[in-house]
């Protein structure tokens, strides 16, 4: 299992203030990594830098051995990095099925797609994803009518449809009920091994259920890294998370 | 082909049948009897309907509010005007009379290609397409959206309007170009008052409508509509949103160019009014009243509104002057009461007809139509 993603001295600075400050991070293929840290630690910004949504001010993003720093978003996606946003982003005016069909990006060329009257491009894969996210009954529904949890699952399904090698998930359980969170962790555990996942999360119960390795960010730097137990007992981590009370009580 | 369930409105077979019925109905107008003068007016409505389809594609489905659909329309109209003017000129008298009054002593280079009718037609489509492509790339690469696009397109429209006004030796200024003879091609003269002209205009409308409809039902159309809903998400699915926007913008421009060509065939006249701001805004109003998410609605609204305008103008001059107020009133009423236009209201009503095994509750869905 080689390194699939490597951040080298990654930096994003506004004026003199660095939101992400010479961050070095490595993610192995097939691993489920959780990225945690207090508000403003630079977690979402890091995801933005990896996916090209924001321009870096220094450092490099190496994906699968190649430097992808500064590429346009859609080019990075085509290299195999999928992203789920913090605020669920689906196409509200399209049906669930159409959302997934748009996500099925076999050929991104507009003229080629004019000739495609689609319907099932890859039925097996389509059914597998619909089954995974559990929206089989809702395929004809407009995405705008889905519940919050269903919207999150739909977006996860859309990203999965692309079969990315690396999946970045920004707070996938935000706003979910306990049952929904549990179902999401089941989805993630099914993805484990076949996909590499980097998950930004605040919900520690959820992190405990899914994480292999946890990276703790603070002030744009890597503060600590290790298993749940290692991170929990790290004095530096305890300090940034609500004084000495520790990470377990933080939400 | 009914991929969404939903009500009859969303059944794509029913949709295609509705379009065929609409065009069939419009096609028999010359047969059931209409005065030549009326036919010419009706042919003009087909042109307005093309423009409404163009706006519906670009704005309704592409989410690009262009107030500059007059640009491709006007440029194509000028190219067509020049082509028809040069059909009238002879090698002995190569210079159009308005140029003589502007003291030009020989035919300007930009006019020379229009000696050849086929080159003139190619330019009438090619010039606007090229300009819209460059303009589109500039705007959409920079990720302009919403009001900024509206302002940019409007500014560009006004730039072309000023050029048409000011380059008098080449464009005849505000007088415009009025080719004396009807358009001739392949040995056929297309009399503006003939059923042939009417059917030609209607035929072009049908072709652009079916082409648009087809595109909307392809994967391209779904991606374009997805970009309208959330451009960022589409980008993060690996599509170049700018590329898709340019393509739909240019496609809309191509429809408007065809409209400009047909308009000059009907009117035998082109002037800077084609590039006036209000005209481009009317196009948006027609599409909005019809329902910008429905090509059908846009076509019907463009025809009905223009028919009303003509009829009212016939009553008296007062009514003619009142038209802008009435149109404004209709627009405000639609925006407030029927934000999805007449097509949206129709979609709601038809939802009460039981269809496909379930008596579908009216589920609002913008696609289709």
Coordinates of C-alpha atoms in Angstrom, one line a residue:
Chain A
X1 CA 0.0 0.0 0.0
X2 CA 1.8 3.1 -1.3
X3 CA 1.2 6.7 -0.5
X4 CA -1.6 8.0 -2.6
X5 CA -1.7 11.6 -1.4
X6 CA 1.1 13.7 -0.1
X7 CA 1.1 17.3 1.0
X8 CA 4.5 19.0 1.1
X9 CA 4.8 22.3 2.9
X10 CA 1.3 23.2 1.7
X11 CA 0.5 26.8 2.5
X12 CA -2.4 29.1 2.1
X13 CA -1.8 32.6 3.4
X14 CA -4.0 35.7 3.3
X15 CA -1.5 38.6 3.6
X16 CA 0.6 37.5 6.5
X17 CA -1.9 35.2 8.1
X18 CA -1.4 31.6 7.1
X19 CA -4.6 29.5 7.3
X20 CA -2.7 26.4 6.2
X21 CA 0.9 26.7 7.3
X22 CA 3.6 24.5 5.8
X23 CA 1.4 21.4 6.3
X24 CA 2.9 18.0 5.6
X25 CA 0.6 15.1 5.4
X26 CA 0.6 11.6 3.8
X27 CA -2.3 9.3 3.2
X28 CA -1.8 5.7 2.2
X29 CA -3.9 3.9 -0.4
X30 CA -6.9 2.2 1.0
X31 CA -6.8 4.0 4.3
X32 CA -9.7 5.8 6.0
X33 CA -8.2 9.0 7.4
X34 CA -10.1 11.4 9.6
X35 CA -9.0 15.0 9.8
X36 CA -10.1 16.8 13.0
X37 CA -9.3 20.0 14.7
X38 CA -11.0 23.0 16.2
X39 CA -12.8 25.6 14.1
X40 CA -10.4 27.5 11.9
X41 CA -7.7 24.8 12.0
X42 CA -7.7 24.8 8.2
X43 CA -9.4 21.5 7.5
X44 CA -11.8 22.7 4.8
X45 CA -9.1 25.0 3.4
X46 CA -6.8 22.0 3.1
X47 CA -9.5 20.2 1.1
X48 CA -9.9 23.3 -1.1
X49 CA -6.2 23.3 -1.8
X50 CA -6.1 19.6 -2.7
X51 CA -9.0 19.9 -5.1
X52 CA -7.9 23.2 -6.6
X53 CA -10.9 25.2 -5.3
X54 CA -8.4 27.6 -3.8
X55 CA -5.0 28.5 -5.1
X56 CA -2.0 27.6 -2.9
X57 CA 0.5 30.2 -1.9
X58 CA 3.2 27.6 -1.3
X59 CA 4.0 23.9 -1.2
X60 CA 2.8 21.0 -3.3
X61 CA 0.0 18.5 -3.6
X62 CA 1.3 15.2 -4.9
X63 CA -1.4 12.7 -5.9
X64 CA -0.4 9.2 -7.0
X65 CA 3.2 10.4 -7.5
X66 CA 2.3 13.4 -9.6
X67 CA 2.2 17.0 -8.8
X68 CA -1.3 18.3 -9.2
X69 CA -0.8 21.7 -7.6
X70 CA -2.5 24.5 -9.6
X71 CA -4.6 22.3 -11.9
X72 CA -8.2 23.3 -12.5
X73 CA -10.8 21.6 -10.4
X74 CA -12.3 19.5 -13.2
X75 CA -8.8 18.3 -14.2
X76 CA -8.1 17.2 -10.6
X77 CA -11.4 15.4 -10.5
X78 CA -10.5 13.6 -13.7
X79 CA -7.2 12.4 -12.1
X80 CA -9.4 10.6 -9.6
X81 CA -10.1 12.8 -6.6
X82 CA -13.8 13.1 -5.6
X83 CA -15.2 15.6 -3.2
X84 CA -18.3 15.9 -1.1
X85 CA -19.0 19.4 0.2
X86 CA -19.8 20.6 3.7
X87 CA -23.1 22.0 2.6
X88 CA -24.7 19.2 0.6
X89 CA -24.6 20.1 -3.1
X90 CA -27.0 18.3 -5.3
X91 CA -29.0 19.4 -8.3
X92 CA -32.3 20.3 -6.7
X93 CA -34.3 20.6 -9.9
X94 CA -33.2 17.3 -11.2
X95 CA -34.4 13.9 -10.1
X96 CA -32.3 11.6 -8.0
X97 CA -31.7 9.4 -11.0
X98 CA -30.6 12.4 -13.1
X99 CA -28.3 13.5 -10.4
X100 CA -26.5 10.2 -10.5
X101 CA -26.6 10.1 -14.3
X102 CA -24.8 13.5 -14.5
X103 CA -22.3 12.2 -12.0
X104 CA -21.6 9.2 -14.2
X105 CA -18.9 11.0 -16.2
X106 CA -17.5 8.7 -18.7
X107 CA -16.9 11.4 -21.4
X108 CA -16.8 15.0 -20.3
X109 CA -17.0 16.4 -23.8
X110 CA -20.2 18.4 -24.5
X111 CA -20.5 17.3 -28.1
X112 CA -20.1 13.6 -27.3
X113 CA -22.8 14.1 -24.6
X114 CA -25.2 15.6 -27.1
X115 CA -25.3 12.2 -28.8
X116 CA -25.9 10.4 -25.5
X117 CA -29.6 9.9 -24.7
X118 CA -28.4 8.1 -21.7
X119 CA -30.4 5.7 -19.6
X120 CA -28.3 3.3 -17.7
X121 CA -24.7 3.7 -18.7
X122 CA -23.4 1.0 -16.4
X123 CA -26.3 -0.7 -14.8
X124 CA -24.4 -2.9 -12.4
X125 CA -22.5 0.1 -10.9
X126 CA -25.6 2.3 -10.8
X127 CA -27.5 -0.4 -8.9
X128 CA -24.6 -1.0 -6.6
X129 CA -24.4 2.7 -5.6
X130 CA -28.2 3.1 -5.3
X131 CA -28.2 0.1 -3.0
X132 CA -25.3 1.5 -1.0
X133 CA -26.9 4.9 -0.4
X134 CA -30.3 3.3 0.1
X135 CA -32.2 5.7 -2.3
X136 CA -33.7 3.0 -4.5
X137 CA -37.3 4.0 -3.7
X138 CA -36.6 7.7 -4.4
X139 CA -35.0 7.6 -7.9
X140 CA -37.9 9.5 -9.6
X141 CA -38.1 12.2 -6.8
X142 CA -36.7 15.7 -7.3
X143 CA -33.6 16.0 -5.3
X144 CA -34.9 19.2 -3.8
X145 CA -37.6 17.1 -2.0
X146 CA -35.1 14.9 -0.2
X147 CA -34.5 15.1 3.5
X148 CA -31.2 16.4 4.7
X149 CA -29.8 13.0 5.4
X150 CA -30.9 11.7 2.0
X151 CA -29.4 14.7 0.3
X152 CA -26.0 13.9 2.0
X153 CA -26.2 10.3 0.9
X154 CA -27.2 11.3 -2.6
X155 CA -24.1 13.5 -2.8
X156 CA -21.9 10.7 -1.5
X157 CA -23.5 8.5 -4.2
X158 CA -22.7 11.0 -6.9
X159 CA -19.1 11.2 -5.8
X160 CA -18.9 7.4 -5.7
X161 CA -20.4 7.1 -9.1
X162 CA -17.2 8.6 -10.4
X163 CA -15.3 5.8 -8.8
X164 CA -12.5 8.1 -7.5
X165 CA -9.3 6.7 -6.1
X166 CA -9.4 9.3 -3.3
X167 CA -12.6 10.6 -1.7
X168 CA -12.6 13.8 0.3
X169 CA -15.6 14.1 2.6
X170 CA -16.2 17.4 4.3
X171 CA -18.4 16.8 7.4
X172 CA -20.6 14.1 5.9
X173 CA -22.7 13.7 9.0
X174 CA -23.3 17.4 9.7
X175 CA -26.9 18.0 10.6
X176 CA -27.8 14.3 10.6
X177 CA -29.8 12.5 13.3
X178 CA -28.2 9.7 15.3
X179 CA -29.7 7.0 13.1
X180 CA -28.6 8.8 9.9
X181 CA -25.1 9.1 11.3
X182 CA -25.0 5.5 12.1
X183 CA -26.2 4.6 8.6
X184 CA -23.5 6.9 7.2
X185 CA -20.8 5.1 9.2
X186 CA -22.0 1.8 7.7
X187 CA -21.7 3.2 4.2
X188 CA -18.1 4.3 5.0
X189 CA -17.2 1.0 6.5
X190 CA -18.4 -0.7 3.3
X191 CA -16.1 1.6 1.3
X192 CA -13.1 0.9 3.5
X193 CA -10.3 -0.9 1.7
X194 CA -11.7 -0.4 -1.8
X195 CA -11.5 3.4 -1.6
X196 CA -9.1 5.8 0.0
X197 CA -11.1 8.3 2.2
X198 CA -10.2 11.5 3.9
X199 CA -13.0 12.6 6.1
X200 CA -13.3 15.9 8.0
X201 CA -15.5 15.5 11.0
X202 CA -16.5 17.0 14.2
X203 CA -18.6 14.2 15.5
X204 CA -16.2 12.2 17.7
X205 CA -18.6 9.2 18.0
X206 CA -18.6 9.0 14.3
X207 CA -14.8 9.4 14.0
X208 CA -14.4 6.6 16.6
X209 CA -16.6 4.3 14.5
X210 CA -14.8 4.7 11.2
X211 CA -11.2 6.0 11.6
X212 CA -8.0 4.1 10.9
X213 CA -5.7 7.0 11.5
X214 CA -6.6 10.5 12.8
X215 CA -4.7 13.6 11.9
X216 CA -5.3 16.6 14.2
X217 CA -4.9 20.0 12.6
X218 CA -4.4 23.2 14.6
X219 CA -3.6 26.7 13.3
X220 CA -2.9 25.2 9.9
X221 CA -0.3 22.8 11.1
X222 CA -0.3 19.1 11.8
X223 CA -0.5 18.8 15.6
X224 CA -0.7 15.1 16.1
X225 CA -1.4 11.9 14.2
X226 CA -2.2 8.4 15.2
X227 CA -5.0 6.0 16.3
X228 CA -7.9 7.3 18.3
X229 CA -6.3 6.2 21.6
X230 CA -3.0 7.8 20.8
X231 CA -4.6 11.1 19.8
X232 CA -6.9 11.1 22.8
X233 CA -4.1 10.8 25.2
X234 CA -1.8 13.4 23.5
X235 CA -1.4 16.3 25.9
X236 CA -1.0 18.8 23.0
X237 CA -4.4 17.7 21.6
X238 CA -6.0 17.9 25.0
X239 CA -4.8 21.4 25.3
X240 CA -6.3 22.7 22.1
X241 CA -9.5 20.9 22.7
X242 CA -11.2 22.7 25.5
X243 CA -8.4 22.9 27.9
X244 CA -7.6 19.6 29.7
X245 CA -11.0 18.0 29.2
X246 CA -9.9 16.2 26.1
X247 CA -11.2 15.4 22.7
X248 CA -13.9 13.0 23.8
X249 CA -16.2 15.7 25.1
X250 CA -15.7 18.0 22.1
X251 CA -18.3 18.0 19.4
Chain B
X1 CA -38.9 7.4 -22.6
X2 CA -40.8 8.7 -19.6
X3 CA -37.9 8.7 -17.1
X4 CA -39.4 10.6 -14.3
X5 CA -42.8 9.3 -13.6
X6 CA -44.6 12.4 -12.7
X7 CA -47.6 13.7 -14.7
X8 CA -48.5 13.8 -18.3
X9 CA -46.6 17.1 -18.7
X10 CA -43.3 15.2 -18.1
X11 CA -44.0 12.4 -20.6
X12 CA -41.6 13.0 -23.4
X13 CA -43.8 11.2 -25.9
X14 CA -46.7 13.5 -25.0
X15 CA -44.3 16.5 -25.3
X16 CA -43.1 15.6 -28.8
X17 CA -46.7 15.0 -29.9
X18 CA -47.6 18.5 -28.5
X19 CA -44.8 20.1 -30.5
X20 CA -45.9 18.2 -33.7
X21 CA -49.5 19.3 -33.1
X22 CA -48.4 22.9 -32.6
X23 CA -46.3 23.1 -35.8
X24 CA -49.0 21.2 -37.7
X25 CA -51.6 23.7 -36.6
X26 CA -49.3 26.6 -37.6
X27 CA -48.5 25.0 -40.9
X28 CA -52.1 24.9 -42.2
X29 CA -52.6 28.7 -41.7
X30 CA -51.9 29.4 -45.4
X31 CA -54.1 26.6 -46.5
X32 CA -57.2 27.6 -44.5
X33 CA -56.7 31.0 -46.0
X34 CA -54.8 34.1 -45.0
X35 CA -54.2 37.4 -46.8
X36 CA -50.7 37.7 -48.1
X37 CA -50.1 40.6 -45.8
X38 CA -51.2 38.5 -42.8
X39 CA -49.0 35.7 -43.9
X40 CA -46.0 38.0 -43.9
X41 CA -46.9 39.1 -40.4
X42 CA -47.3 35.5 -39.2
X43 CA -43.9 34.6 -40.7
X44 CA -42.5 37.5 -38.5
X45 CA -44.0 35.8 -35.5
X46 CA -42.1 32.6 -36.3
X47 CA -38.9 34.7 -36.1
X48 CA -39.9 36.1 -32.7
X49 CA -40.6 32.6 -31.6
X50 CA -37.1 31.5 -32.6
X51 CA -35.7 34.3 -30.5
X52 CA -37.8 33.2 -27.5
X53 CA -36.5 29.7 -28.0
X54 CA -33.0 31.1 -28.1
X55 CA -33.5 32.9 -24.8
X56 CA -35.1 29.9 -23.3
X57 CA -32.1 27.7 -24.1
X58 CA -29.5 30.1 -22.9
X59 CA -31.4 31.6 -19.9
X60 CA -34.0 29.0 -18.9
X61 CA -31.9 25.9 -19.3
X62 CA -28.4 27.3 -19.2
X63 CA -29.0 29.8 -16.4
X64 CA -27.2 32.5 -18.4
X65 CA -29.3 35.7 -18.5
X66 CA -28.2 37.2 -21.7
X67 CA -29.6 40.6 -22.6
X68 CA -27.5 40.5 -25.8
X69 CA -29.4 37.9 -27.9
X70 CA -29.8 40.9 -30.3
X71 CA -26.1 40.7 -31.1
X72 CA -26.1 37.4 -33.1
X73 CA -29.6 38.4 -34.4
X74 CA -28.5 41.8 -35.6
X75 CA -25.2 40.7 -37.0
X76 CA -26.8 37.9 -39.0
X77 CA -29.4 40.4 -40.2
X78 CA -26.8 42.8 -41.4
X79 CA -24.9 40.1 -43.2
X80 CA -28.2 38.9 -44.8
X81 CA -29.0 42.5 -45.7
X82 CA -25.7 42.9 -47.4
X83 CA -26.1 39.6 -49.3
X84 CA -29.5 40.7 -50.6
X85 CA -28.3 44.1 -51.5
X86 CA -25.5 42.7 -53.5
X87 CA -27.9 40.4 -55.3
X88 CA -29.4 43.6 -56.7
X89 CA -26.1 45.2 -57.7
X90 CA -24.5 44.4 -61.0
X91 CA -20.8 44.5 -62.2
X92 CA -21.7 47.8 -63.9
X93 CA -23.2 49.3 -60.8
X94 CA -21.3 47.5 -58.0
X95 CA -21.8 50.2 -55.3
X96 CA -25.1 50.4 -53.4
X97 CA -26.7 53.8 -53.6
X98 CA -26.4 54.6 -49.9
X99 CA -22.7 54.3 -50.2
X100 CA -22.7 56.7 -53.1
X101 CA -24.5 59.3 -51.0
X102 CA -21.8 58.7 -48.4
X103 CA -19.2 59.4 -51.1
X104 CA -17.6 56.0 -51.3
X105 CA -16.0 55.5 -54.7
X106 CA -15.6 51.8 -54.7
X107 CA -17.1 48.9 -52.9
X108 CA -15.5 48.5 -49.4
X109 CA -13.5 45.2 -48.9
X110 CA -15.9 44.0 -46.2
X111 CA -18.7 44.1 -48.6
X112 CA -17.0 42.2 -51.4
X113 CA -17.7 38.6 -50.1
X114 CA -21.4 39.4 -50.2
X115 CA -21.3 39.3 -54.0
X116 CA -21.6 35.6 -53.6
X117 CA -24.9 34.5 -52.0
X118 CA -23.5 31.3 -50.5
X119 CA -20.6 33.1 -49.0
X120 CA -23.0 35.7 -47.6
X121 CA -25.1 33.0 -46.0
X122 CA -22.0 31.4 -44.5
X123 CA -20.9 34.7 -43.1
X124 CA -24.4 35.4 -41.7
X125 CA -24.0 32.3 -39.6
X126 CA -20.3 32.3 -39.1
X127 CA -19.6 35.9 -38.0
X128 CA -22.1 35.9 -35.1
X129 CA -21.0 32.4 -34.1
X130 CA -17.4 33.4 -34.0
X131 CA -18.1 36.6 -32.0
X132 CA -20.4 34.7 -29.5
X133 CA -17.7 32.0 -29.1
X134 CA -14.9 34.5 -28.3
X135 CA -17.3 36.6 -26.1
X136 CA -18.5 33.4 -24.3
X137 CA -15.0 32.1 -23.7
X138 CA -14.0 35.5 -22.2
X139 CA -17.0 35.6 -19.9
X140 CA -17.3 32.0 -18.8
X141 CA -13.6 31.3 -18.3
X142 CA -13.7 34.2 -15.9
X143 CA -16.7 32.5 -14.2
X144 CA -19.0 35.5 -14.7
X145 CA -22.5 34.7 -13.8
X146 CA -25.9 36.3 -13.0
X147 CA -26.2 40.0 -13.2
X148 CA -22.6 40.4 -14.5
X149 CA -23.4 38.4 -17.6
X150 CA -26.5 40.5 -18.1
X151 CA -24.5 43.7 -17.9
X152 CA -21.7 42.4 -20.1
X153 CA -24.0 41.2 -22.8
X154 CA -26.0 44.4 -22.6
X155 CA -22.9 46.6 -22.9
X156 CA -21.7 44.5 -25.9
X157 CA -25.1 44.9 -27.6
X158 CA -24.9 48.6 -27.2
X159 CA -21.4 48.7 -28.7
X160 CA -22.7 46.9 -31.8
X161 CA -25.7 49.2 -31.9
X162 CA -23.4 52.2 -31.9
X163 CA -21.2 50.7 -34.6
X164 CA -24.3 50.1 -36.8
X165 CA -25.3 53.7 -36.3
X166 CA -21.9 55.3 -36.8
X167 CA -20.3 53.3 -39.6
X168 CA -22.7 55.0 -42.0
X169 CA -20.8 54.4 -45.2
X170 CA -20.9 50.6 -44.5
X171 CA -24.2 50.2 -42.7
X172 CA -26.3 53.1 -44.0
X173 CA -26.5 54.3 -40.4
X174 CA -29.9 54.7 -38.9
X175 CA -31.7 54.5 -42.3
X176 CA -30.6 50.9 -42.6
X177 CA -30.2 48.8 -45.7
X178 CA -33.3 48.0 -47.8
X179 CA -32.5 45.6 -50.6
X180 CA -35.0 46.3 -53.4
X181 CA -35.5 42.7 -54.4
X182 CA -36.7 39.6 -52.6
X183 CA -34.0 37.0 -51.7
X184 CA -33.1 34.6 -54.5
X185 CA -31.2 31.3 -54.1
X186 CA -31.0 28.2 -56.2
X187 CA -33.0 29.9 -58.9
X188 CA -36.0 30.5 -56.6
X189 CA -37.2 33.9 -55.5
X190 CA -38.7 33.9 -52.0
X191 CA -41.6 36.4 -52.1
X192 CA -42.1 37.7 -48.5
X193 CA -45.8 37.6 -49.0
X194 CA -46.0 34.0 -50.2
X195 CA -46.9 30.8 -48.4
X196 CA -43.4 29.7 -49.3
X197 CA -41.8 32.4 -47.1
X198 CA -44.2 31.5 -44.3
X199 CA -43.5 27.8 -44.4
X200 CA -39.8 28.5 -44.7
X201 CA -39.9 30.6 -41.5
X202 CA -42.0 28.0 -39.7
X203 CA -39.7 25.2 -41.0
X204 CA -36.7 27.0 -39.5
X205 CA -38.5 27.4 -36.2
X206 CA -39.5 23.8 -36.2
X207 CA -35.9 22.7 -36.9
X208 CA -34.4 24.9 -34.2
X209 CA -37.1 23.8 -31.7
X210 CA -36.6 20.1 -32.3
X211 CA -32.8 20.5 -32.2
X212 CA -33.1 22.3 -28.9
X213 CA -35.5 19.7 -27.6
X214 CA -33.3 16.9 -28.6
X215 CA -30.3 18.6 -26.9
X216 CA -32.2 19.0 -23.7
X217 CA -33.1 15.4 -23.6
X218 CA -29.5 14.3 -24.2
X219 CA -26.9 14.0 -21.4
X220 CA -25.6 17.4 -22.6
X221 CA -28.9 19.0 -21.6
X222 CA -29.0 17.4 -18.2
X223 CA -25.4 18.6 -17.5
X224 CA -26.3 22.1 -18.7
X225 CA -29.3 22.2 -16.3
X226 CA -27.2 20.8 -13.5
X227 CA -24.7 23.7 -14.1
X228 CA -27.6 26.1 -13.7
X229 CA -28.5 24.6 -10.4
X230 CA -25.0 24.3 -9.0
X231 CA -22.0 25.1 -11.2
X232 CA -19.5 24.2 -8.6
X233 CA -20.8 20.7 -8.0
X234 CA -20.7 20.0 -11.8
X235 CA -17.1 21.2 -11.9
X236 CA -16.3 18.8 -9.1
X237 CA -17.8 16.0 -11.1
X238 CA -15.1 16.6 -13.6
X239 CA -16.9 18.7 -16.2
X240 CA -15.6 21.9 -17.6
X241 CA -18.6 24.1 -16.8
X242 CA -17.2 27.0 -18.9
X243 CA -17.0 24.8 -21.9
X244 CA -20.6 23.7 -21.5
X245 CA -21.7 27.3 -21.0
X246 CA -19.9 28.5 -24.1
X247 CA -21.5 25.7 -26.2
X248 CA -25.0 26.5 -25.0
X249 CA -24.4 30.2 -25.4
X250 CA -23.2 29.8 -28.9
X251 CA -26.0 27.4 -29.7
X252 CA -28.5 30.1 -28.5
X253 CA -26.6 32.6 -30.7
X254 CA -26.9 30.3 -33.7
X255 CA -30.7 30.2 -33.3
X256 CA -30.8 34.0 -33.0
X257 CA -28.7 34.2 -36.1
X258 CA -31.1 32.1 -38.1
X259 CA -33.9 34.3 -36.8
X260 CA -32.0 37.4 -38.1
X261 CA -31.5 35.8 -41.5
X262 CA -35.2 34.9 -41.9
X263 CA -36.3 38.3 -40.6
X264 CA -34.4 40.1 -43.3
X265 CA -35.8 37.8 -46.0
X266 CA -39.3 38.7 -44.7
X267 CA -38.8 42.4 -44.2
X268 CA -36.2 43.2 -47.0
X269 CA -34.9 45.7 -44.5
X270 CA -32.3 45.8 -41.7
X271 CA -31.5 48.8 -39.5
X272 CA -29.9 49.4 -36.0
X273 CA -33.3 48.7 -34.4
X274 CA -32.3 45.0 -34.6
X275 CA -29.6 45.8 -32.1
X276 CA -31.6 48.1 -29.9
X277 CA -31.7 47.3 -26.2
X278 CA -35.5 47.1 -25.8
X279 CA -35.8 44.5 -28.5
X280 CA -33.3 42.1 -26.7
X281 CA -35.3 42.7 -23.5
X282 CA -38.6 41.8 -25.2
X283 CA -37.1 38.5 -26.1
X284 CA -36.4 37.8 -22.5
X285 CA -40.0 38.9 -21.6
X286 CA -41.5 36.5 -24.1
X287 CA -39.5 33.6 -22.7
X288 CA -40.4 34.6 -19.2
X289 CA -44.1 34.9 -19.8
X290 CA -44.2 31.6 -21.6
X291 CA -42.1 29.9 -19.0
X292 CA -38.4 30.0 -19.5
X293 CA -38.1 26.3 -18.7
X294 CA -40.4 25.4 -21.6
X295 CA -39.6 25.9 -25.2
X296 CA -43.3 25.3 -26.0
X297 CA -44.3 28.1 -23.6
X298 CA -41.7 30.5 -25.1
X299 CA -42.9 29.9 -28.6
X300 CA -46.6 30.3 -27.7
X301 CA -45.9 33.4 -25.7
X302 CA -43.8 35.0 -28.4
X303 CA -46.6 34.4 -31.0
X304 CA -49.5 35.5 -28.7
X305 CA -47.8 38.6 -27.3
X306 CA -46.8 39.8 -30.8
X307 CA -50.2 39.0 -32.2
X308 CA -51.8 41.0 -29.4
X309 CA -49.5 43.9 -30.1
X310 CA -50.3 43.9 -33.8
X311 CA -54.1 43.6 -33.1
X312 CA -54.0 46.4 -30.6
X313 CA -52.0 48.7 -32.8
X314 CA -54.7 48.1 -35.5
X315 CA -57.4 49.4 -33.2
X316 CA -56.0 52.8 -32.6
X317 CA -52.8 54.7 -32.0
X318 CA -53.7 55.1 -28.3
X319 CA -53.7 51.3 -27.9
X320 CA -50.4 51.1 -29.8
X321 CA -48.9 53.5 -27.3
X322 CA -50.4 51.6 -24.4
X323 CA -48.9 48.4 -25.5
X324 CA -45.7 48.8 -23.6
X325 CA -47.7 49.4 -20.4
X326 CA -49.7 46.3 -21.1
X327 CA -46.7 44.2 -21.8
X328 CA -45.0 45.5 -18.7
X329 CA -48.1 44.7 -16.7
X330 CA -48.2 41.1 -18.1
X331 CA -44.6 40.7 -17.3
X332 CA -45.0 41.9 -13.7
X333 CA -48.1 39.7 -13.2
X334 CA -46.3 36.6 -14.5
X335 CA -43.2 37.2 -12.4
X336 CA -45.3 37.7 -9.2
X337 CA -48.1 35.2 -9.8
X338 CA -46.6 32.6 -12.1
X339 CA -42.9 32.5 -11.7
X340 CA -42.7 29.5 -14.0
X341 CA -44.7 31.3 -16.6
X342 CA -47.7 30.0 -18.5
X343 CA -46.1 26.7 -19.0
X344 CA -45.7 26.3 -15.3
X345 CA -49.4 27.0 -14.7
X346 CA -50.2 24.5 -17.4
X347 CA -47.9 21.9 -15.8
X348 CA -49.8 22.4 -12.5
X349 CA -53.2 22.1 -14.1
X350 CA -52.4 19.0 -16.2
X351 CA -51.1 17.4 -13.0
X352 CA -54.6 16.8 -11.9
X353 CA -55.2 14.4 -14.9
X354 CA -54.5 10.9 -13.7
X355 CA -51.6 9.5 -15.6
X356 CA -49.3 6.5 -15.6
X357 CA -51.1 4.5 -12.9
X358 CA -51.1 7.2 -10.3
X359 CA -53.2 10.3 -10.1
X360 CA -50.1 12.4 -9.9
X361 CA -50.1 15.3 -7.5
X362 CA -48.8 18.3 -9.4
X363 CA -45.1 18.0 -8.8
X364 CA -43.3 21.1 -10.1
X365 CA -40.4 20.2 -12.3
X366 CA -38.6 22.7 -14.5
X367 CA -37.1 20.3 -17.0
X368 CA -39.1 19.2 -20.0
X369 CA -41.8 21.2 -21.7

